[in-house]
Amino acid sequence: MKIIGFYENRKVRRIKNKIDFAEEAASKIISDKAMTKNTVMILGSLLYIQNSLVLADSGVTTPLDNLGFRVLGIIQGIGYWVCLIMCIKEIIKSVYSGGQAKDVGSIIIKYLVVFGSLHFVPRLFDEIPACLSN
């Protein structure tokens, strides 16, 4: 009986240690404004990817939807390369003009927001009919 109690106490202690670690990490993220913004961006991207995979598997689309998704995919692909090239161009321009490292970070964030909006805005438009019907 003591062995089971010892095992259970170790298990509870491990769970408590994991929770303490998560709370400590969360408090560090919340206290740092830049890290909070990055965390929100990453979590939003992961949630978008997860929902995109589920939507792609539903299989209920019309020919017009298929055409629209193909055009949107092309626009997002073009936007990817435009954002990537413009970001690199602006970083190089900033370095040559004597910019600092913090300037590079703001340039990257700017283009990440632009590229992210190419994916986020269509998702918002998908959610509007669901919100209005409920």
Coordinates of N, CA and C in Angstrom, one line a residue:
M1 N 0.8 -1.2 0.0 CA 0.0 0.0 0.0 C 0.9 1.3 0.0
K2 N 2.0 1.2 0.7 CA 2.8 2.4 0.7 C 3.5 2.6 -0.6
I3 N 3.7 1.6 -1.4 CA 4.4 1.8 -2.7 C 3.4 2.5 -3.6
I4 N 2.1 2.2 -3.6 CA 1.2 2.9 -4.4 C 1.1 4.3 -4.0
G5 N 1.0 4.6 -2.7 CA 1.0 6.0 -2.3 C 2.2 6.7 -2.7
F6 N 3.4 6.1 -2.6 CA 4.6 6.8 -3.0 C 4.6 7.1 -4.5
Y7 N 4.1 6.1 -5.3 CA 4.0 6.3 -6.7 C 3.0 7.4 -7.1
E8 N 1.9 7.5 -6.4 CA 0.9 8.5 -6.6 C 1.5 9.9 -6.2
N9 N 2.2 9.9 -5.1 CA 2.8 11.2 -4.7 C 3.8 11.7 -5.7
R10 N 4.6 10.8 -6.3 CA 5.6 11.2 -7.3 C 4.9 11.7 -8.5
K11 N 3.8 11.0 -8.9 CA 3.0 11.4 -10.1 C 2.4 12.8 -9.9
V12 N 1.9 13.0 -8.7 CA 1.3 14.3 -8.4 C 2.4 15.4 -8.4
R13 N 3.5 15.1 -7.9 CA 4.6 16.0 -7.8 C 5.1 16.4 -9.2
R14 N 5.2 15.4 -10.1 CA 5.6 15.6 -11.5 C 4.6 16.6 -12.2
I15 N 3.3 16.3 -12.0 CA 2.3 17.2 -12.6 C 2.4 18.6 -12.0
K16 N 2.6 18.7 -10.7 CA 2.7 20.0 -10.1 C 4.0 20.7 -10.6
N17 N 5.1 20.0 -10.8 CA 6.3 20.6 -11.4 C 6.0 21.1 -12.8
K18 N 5.3 20.4 -13.6 CA 5.0 20.8 -15.0 C 4.1 22.1 -14.9
I19 N 3.1 22.1 -14.0 CA 2.2 23.2 -13.9 C 3.0 24.5 -13.5
D20 N 3.9 24.3 -12.5 CA 4.7 25.4 -12.0 C 5.6 25.9 -13.2
F21 N 6.2 25.0 -13.9 CA 7.0 25.4 -15.1 C 6.2 26.2 -16.1
A22 N 5.0 25.7 -16.4 CA 4.2 26.4 -17.4 C 3.8 27.8 -16.9
E23 N 3.4 27.9 -15.6 CA 3.1 29.2 -15.0 C 4.3 30.2 -15.0
E24 N 5.4 29.7 -14.8 CA 6.6 30.5 -14.8 C 6.9 31.0 -16.2
A25 N 6.8 30.1 -17.2 CA 7.1 30.5 -18.6 C 6.0 31.5 -19.0
A26 N 4.7 31.3 -18.6 CA 3.7 32.2 -19.0 C 3.9 33.6 -18.4
S27 N 4.3 33.6 -17.2 CA 4.6 35.0 -16.6 C 5.7 35.7 -17.2
K28 N 6.7 34.9 -17.7 CA 7.9 35.6 -18.4 C 7.4 36.1 -19.8
I29 N 6.5 35.3 -20.4 CA 6.0 35.8 -21.7 C 5.2 37.0 -21.6
I30 N 4.3 37.0 -20.6 CA 3.4 38.1 -20.4 C 4.1 39.4 -20.0
S31 N 5.2 39.2 -19.2 CA 5.9 40.4 -18.8 C 6.7 41.1 -19.9
D32 N 7.1 40.3 -20.9 CA 7.9 40.9 -22.1 C 6.9 41.1 -23.2
K33 N 6.8 42.4 -23.6 CA 5.8 42.8 -24.6 C 6.2 42.2 -26.0
A34 N 7.4 42.2 -26.4 CA 7.8 41.7 -27.7 C 7.5 40.2 -27.7
M35 N 7.9 39.5 -26.6 CA 7.7 38.0 -26.6 C 6.2 37.7 -26.6
T36 N 5.4 38.6 -26.0 CA 3.9 38.4 -26.0 C 3.4 38.5 -27.5
K37 N 3.9 39.5 -28.2 CA 3.4 39.6 -29.6 C 3.8 38.4 -30.4
N38 N 5.1 38.0 -30.2 CA 5.5 36.8 -31.0 C 4.8 35.6 -30.7
T39 N 4.5 35.4 -29.4 CA 3.7 34.2 -29.0 C 2.3 34.2 -29.6
V40 N 1.7 35.4 -29.5 CA 0.3 35.5 -30.1 C 0.4 35.2 -31.6
M41 N 1.4 35.7 -32.3 CA 1.5 35.4 -33.7 C 1.7 33.9 -34.0
I42 N 2.6 33.3 -33.3 CA 2.8 31.9 -33.5 C 1.6 31.0 -33.2
L43 N 1.0 31.3 -32.0 CA -0.2 30.5 -31.7 C -1.4 30.7 -32.7
G44 N -1.5 32.0 -33.1 CA -2.5 32.2 -34.2 C -2.2 31.5 -35.4
S45 N -1.0 31.4 -35.8 CA -0.6 30.7 -37.0 C -0.9 29.2 -36.9
L46 N -0.5 28.7 -35.7 CA -0.7 27.3 -35.5 C -2.2 26.9 -35.5
L47 N -3.0 27.8 -34.9 CA -4.5 27.5 -34.9 C -5.0 27.6 -36.3
Y48 N -4.5 28.6 -37.1 CA -5.0 28.7 -38.5 C -4.6 27.5 -39.3
I49 N -3.4 27.0 -39.1 CA -3.0 25.8 -39.9 C -3.9 24.6 -39.5
Q50 N -4.1 24.4 -38.2 CA -5.0 23.3 -37.7 C -6.4 23.4 -38.3
N51 N -7.0 24.6 -38.3 CA -8.3 24.7 -38.9 C -8.3 24.6 -40.4
S52 N -7.2 25.0 -41.1 CA -7.1 24.8 -42.5 C -7.1 23.4 -42.9
L53 N -6.4 22.6 -42.1 CA -6.4 21.1 -42.5 C -7.7 20.5 -42.3
V54 N -8.5 20.9 -41.3 CA -9.8 20.4 -41.1 C -10.8 20.8 -42.2
L55 N -10.7 22.1 -42.6 CA -11.5 22.6 -43.7 C -11.2 21.9 -45.0
A56 N -9.9 21.6 -45.3 CA -9.6 21.0 -46.5 C -10.1 19.6 -46.6
D57 N -10.3 19.0 -45.5 CA -10.8 17.6 -45.4 C -12.3 17.5 -45.6
S58 N -13.0 18.6 -45.4 CA -14.5 18.5 -45.4 C -15.1 18.1 -46.7
G59 N -14.5 18.5 -47.9 CA -14.9 18.0 -49.2 C -16.2 18.6 -49.7
V60 N -16.8 19.5 -49.0 CA -18.1 20.1 -49.5 C -17.8 21.4 -50.1
T61 N -17.5 21.5 -51.4 CA -17.2 22.7 -52.1 C -17.9 22.7 -53.4
T62 N -18.1 23.9 -53.9 CA -18.7 24.1 -55.2 C -17.6 24.4 -56.2
P63 N -17.9 24.3 -57.5 CA -16.8 24.7 -58.5 C -16.4 26.2 -58.3
L64 N -17.3 27.1 -57.9 CA -16.9 28.5 -57.7 C -15.9 28.6 -56.5
D65 N -16.2 27.8 -55.4 CA -15.3 27.8 -54.3 C -14.0 27.2 -54.7
N66 N -14.0 26.2 -55.5 CA -12.7 25.6 -55.9 C -11.9 26.7 -56.7
L67 N -12.5 27.4 -57.6 CA -11.8 28.4 -58.3 C -11.3 29.5 -57.4
G68 N -12.2 29.9 -56.5 CA -11.8 31.0 -55.5 C -10.6 30.6 -54.7
F69 N -10.6 29.3 -54.2 CA -9.5 28.8 -53.4 C -8.2 28.8 -54.2
R70 N -8.3 28.4 -55.5 CA -7.1 28.4 -56.4 C -6.6 29.8 -56.6
V71 N -7.5 30.7 -56.8 CA -7.0 32.1 -57.0 C -6.4 32.6 -55.7
L72 N -7.0 32.4 -54.6 CA -6.5 32.8 -53.3 C -5.2 32.2 -53.0
G73 N -5.0 30.9 -53.4 CA -3.7 30.3 -53.2 C -2.6 30.9 -54.0
I74 N -3.0 31.3 -55.3 CA -2.0 31.9 -56.1 C -1.6 33.3 -55.6
I75 N -2.6 34.1 -55.1 CA -2.4 35.4 -54.5 C -1.5 35.2 -53.3
Q76 N -1.8 34.2 -52.4 CA -1.0 34.0 -51.2 C 0.4 33.6 -51.6
G77 N 0.6 32.8 -52.6 CA 1.9 32.4 -53.1 C 2.7 33.6 -53.6
I78 N 2.1 34.5 -54.4 CA 2.7 35.7 -54.9 C 3.0 36.6 -53.7
G79 N 2.1 36.7 -52.7 CA 2.3 37.6 -51.6 C 3.5 37.1 -50.7
Y80 N 3.6 35.8 -50.7 CA 4.8 35.2 -49.9 C 6.1 35.7 -50.5
W81 N 6.2 35.5 -51.8 CA 7.5 35.9 -52.4 C 7.7 37.4 -52.4
V82 N 6.6 38.2 -52.6 CA 6.8 39.6 -52.6 C 7.2 40.1 -51.2
C83 N 6.5 39.5 -50.1 CA 6.9 39.9 -48.8 C 8.3 39.5 -48.4
L84 N 8.7 38.3 -48.8 CA 10.0 37.8 -48.6 C 11.1 38.7 -49.2
I85 N 10.9 39.0 -50.5 CA 11.9 39.8 -51.3 C 12.0 41.2 -50.7
M86 N 10.8 41.8 -50.5 CA 10.8 43.2 -50.0 C 11.4 43.2 -48.6
C87 N 11.1 42.2 -47.7 CA 11.7 42.2 -46.4 C 13.2 42.1 -46.5
I88 N 13.7 41.2 -47.3 CA 15.2 41.1 -47.4 C 15.8 42.4 -48.0
K89 N 15.1 43.0 -49.0 CA 15.6 44.2 -49.6 C 15.6 45.3 -48.5
E90 N 14.6 45.4 -47.7 CA 14.6 46.5 -46.7 C 15.6 46.3 -45.6
I91 N 15.8 45.0 -45.3 CA 16.9 44.7 -44.3 C 18.2 45.1 -44.8
I92 N 18.5 44.8 -46.0 CA 19.8 45.1 -46.6 C 20.0 46.6 -46.7
K93 N 18.9 47.3 -47.1 CA 18.9 48.8 -47.2 C 19.2 49.4 -45.8
S94 N 18.5 48.8 -44.8 CA 18.7 49.3 -43.4 C 20.1 49.1 -42.9
V95 N 20.7 48.0 -43.3 CA 22.1 47.7 -42.8 C 23.1 48.6 -43.5
Y96 N 22.9 48.9 -44.8 CA 23.8 49.8 -45.5 C 23.7 51.2 -45.1
S97 N 22.5 51.6 -44.6 CA 22.3 53.0 -44.1 C 22.7 53.1 -42.6
G98 N 23.3 52.1 -42.0 CA 23.8 52.2 -40.7 C 22.7 51.9 -39.6
G99 N 21.7 51.0 -40.0 CA 20.7 50.7 -39.1 C 21.2 49.8 -38.0
Q100 N 20.4 49.7 -36.9 CA 20.8 48.8 -35.8 C 20.0 47.5 -35.9
A101 N 20.3 46.6 -34.9 CA 19.7 45.3 -34.9 C 18.2 45.4 -34.6
K102 N 17.8 46.4 -33.8 CA 16.4 46.5 -33.5 C 15.5 46.9 -34.7
D103 N 16.2 47.6 -35.6 CA 15.5 48.0 -36.9 C 15.2 46.7 -37.7
V104 N 16.1 45.8 -37.7 CA 15.8 44.5 -38.5 C 14.6 43.8 -37.9
G105 N 14.5 43.7 -36.6 CA 13.4 43.1 -36.0 C 12.1 43.7 -36.3
S106 N 12.0 45.0 -36.3 CA 10.8 45.7 -36.7 C 10.4 45.5 -38.2
I107 N 11.4 45.4 -39.0 CA 11.2 45.2 -40.4 C 10.6 43.8 -40.6
I108 N 11.2 42.8 -39.9 CA 10.7 41.4 -40.1 C 9.3 41.3 -39.5
I109 N 9.0 41.9 -38.4 CA 7.6 41.9 -37.8 C 6.6 42.5 -38.8
K110 N 7.0 43.7 -39.4 CA 6.1 44.4 -40.4 C 5.7 43.4 -41.5
Y111 N 6.7 42.8 -42.1 CA 6.4 41.9 -43.2 C 5.7 40.6 -42.8
L112 N 6.0 40.1 -41.6 CA 5.2 39.0 -41.1 C 3.7 39.3 -40.9
V113 N 3.5 40.5 -40.4 CA 2.1 41.0 -40.2 C 1.4 41.1 -41.6
V114 N 2.1 41.6 -42.6 CA 1.5 41.7 -43.9 C 1.2 40.3 -44.5
F115 N 2.2 39.5 -44.4 CA 2.0 38.1 -44.9 C 0.9 37.3 -44.1
G116 N 0.9 37.5 -42.8 CA -0.1 36.9 -42.0 C -1.5 37.3 -42.3
S117 N -1.6 38.6 -42.7 CA -2.9 39.1 -43.0 C -3.5 38.5 -44.3
L118 N -2.6 38.1 -45.2 CA -3.0 37.5 -46.4 C -3.7 36.1 -46.1
H119 N -3.4 35.5 -45.0 CA -4.0 34.3 -44.6 C -5.1 34.5 -43.6
F120 N -5.0 35.5 -42.7 CA -5.9 35.7 -41.7 C -7.2 36.3 -42.2
V121 N -7.2 37.3 -43.1 CA -8.4 37.9 -43.6 C -9.3 37.0 -44.2
P122 N -8.9 36.0 -45.1 CA -9.8 35.1 -45.7 C -10.5 34.2 -44.6
R123 N -9.7 33.9 -43.5 CA -10.3 33.1 -42.4 C -11.4 33.9 -41.7
L124 N -11.2 35.2 -41.6 CA -12.2 36.1 -41.0 C -13.5 36.1 -41.8
F125 N -13.3 36.1 -43.1 CA -14.5 36.1 -44.0 C -15.2 34.7 -43.9
D126 N -14.5 33.7 -43.7 CA -15.1 32.3 -43.5 C -15.9 32.3 -42.2
E127 N -15.5 33.0 -41.2 CA -16.2 33.0 -39.9 C -17.4 33.8 -39.8
I128 N -17.5 34.9 -40.7 CA -18.7 35.8 -40.6 C -20.0 35.0 -40.8
P129 N -20.2 34.2 -41.8 CA -21.5 33.5 -42.0 C -21.8 32.6 -40.8
A130 N -20.8 32.0 -40.2 CA -21.0 31.1 -39.0 C -21.5 31.9 -37.9
C131 N -20.9 33.1 -37.7 CA -21.3 34.0 -36.6 C -22.8 34.5 -36.8
L132 N -23.1 34.8 -38.0 CA -24.4 35.4 -38.3 C -25.5 34.3 -38.2
S133 N -25.2 33.1 -38.5 CA -26.2 32.0 -38.5 C -26.5 31.6 -37.1
N134 N -25.6 31.8 -36.1 CA -25.8 31.3 -34.8 C -26.5 32.3 -33.9

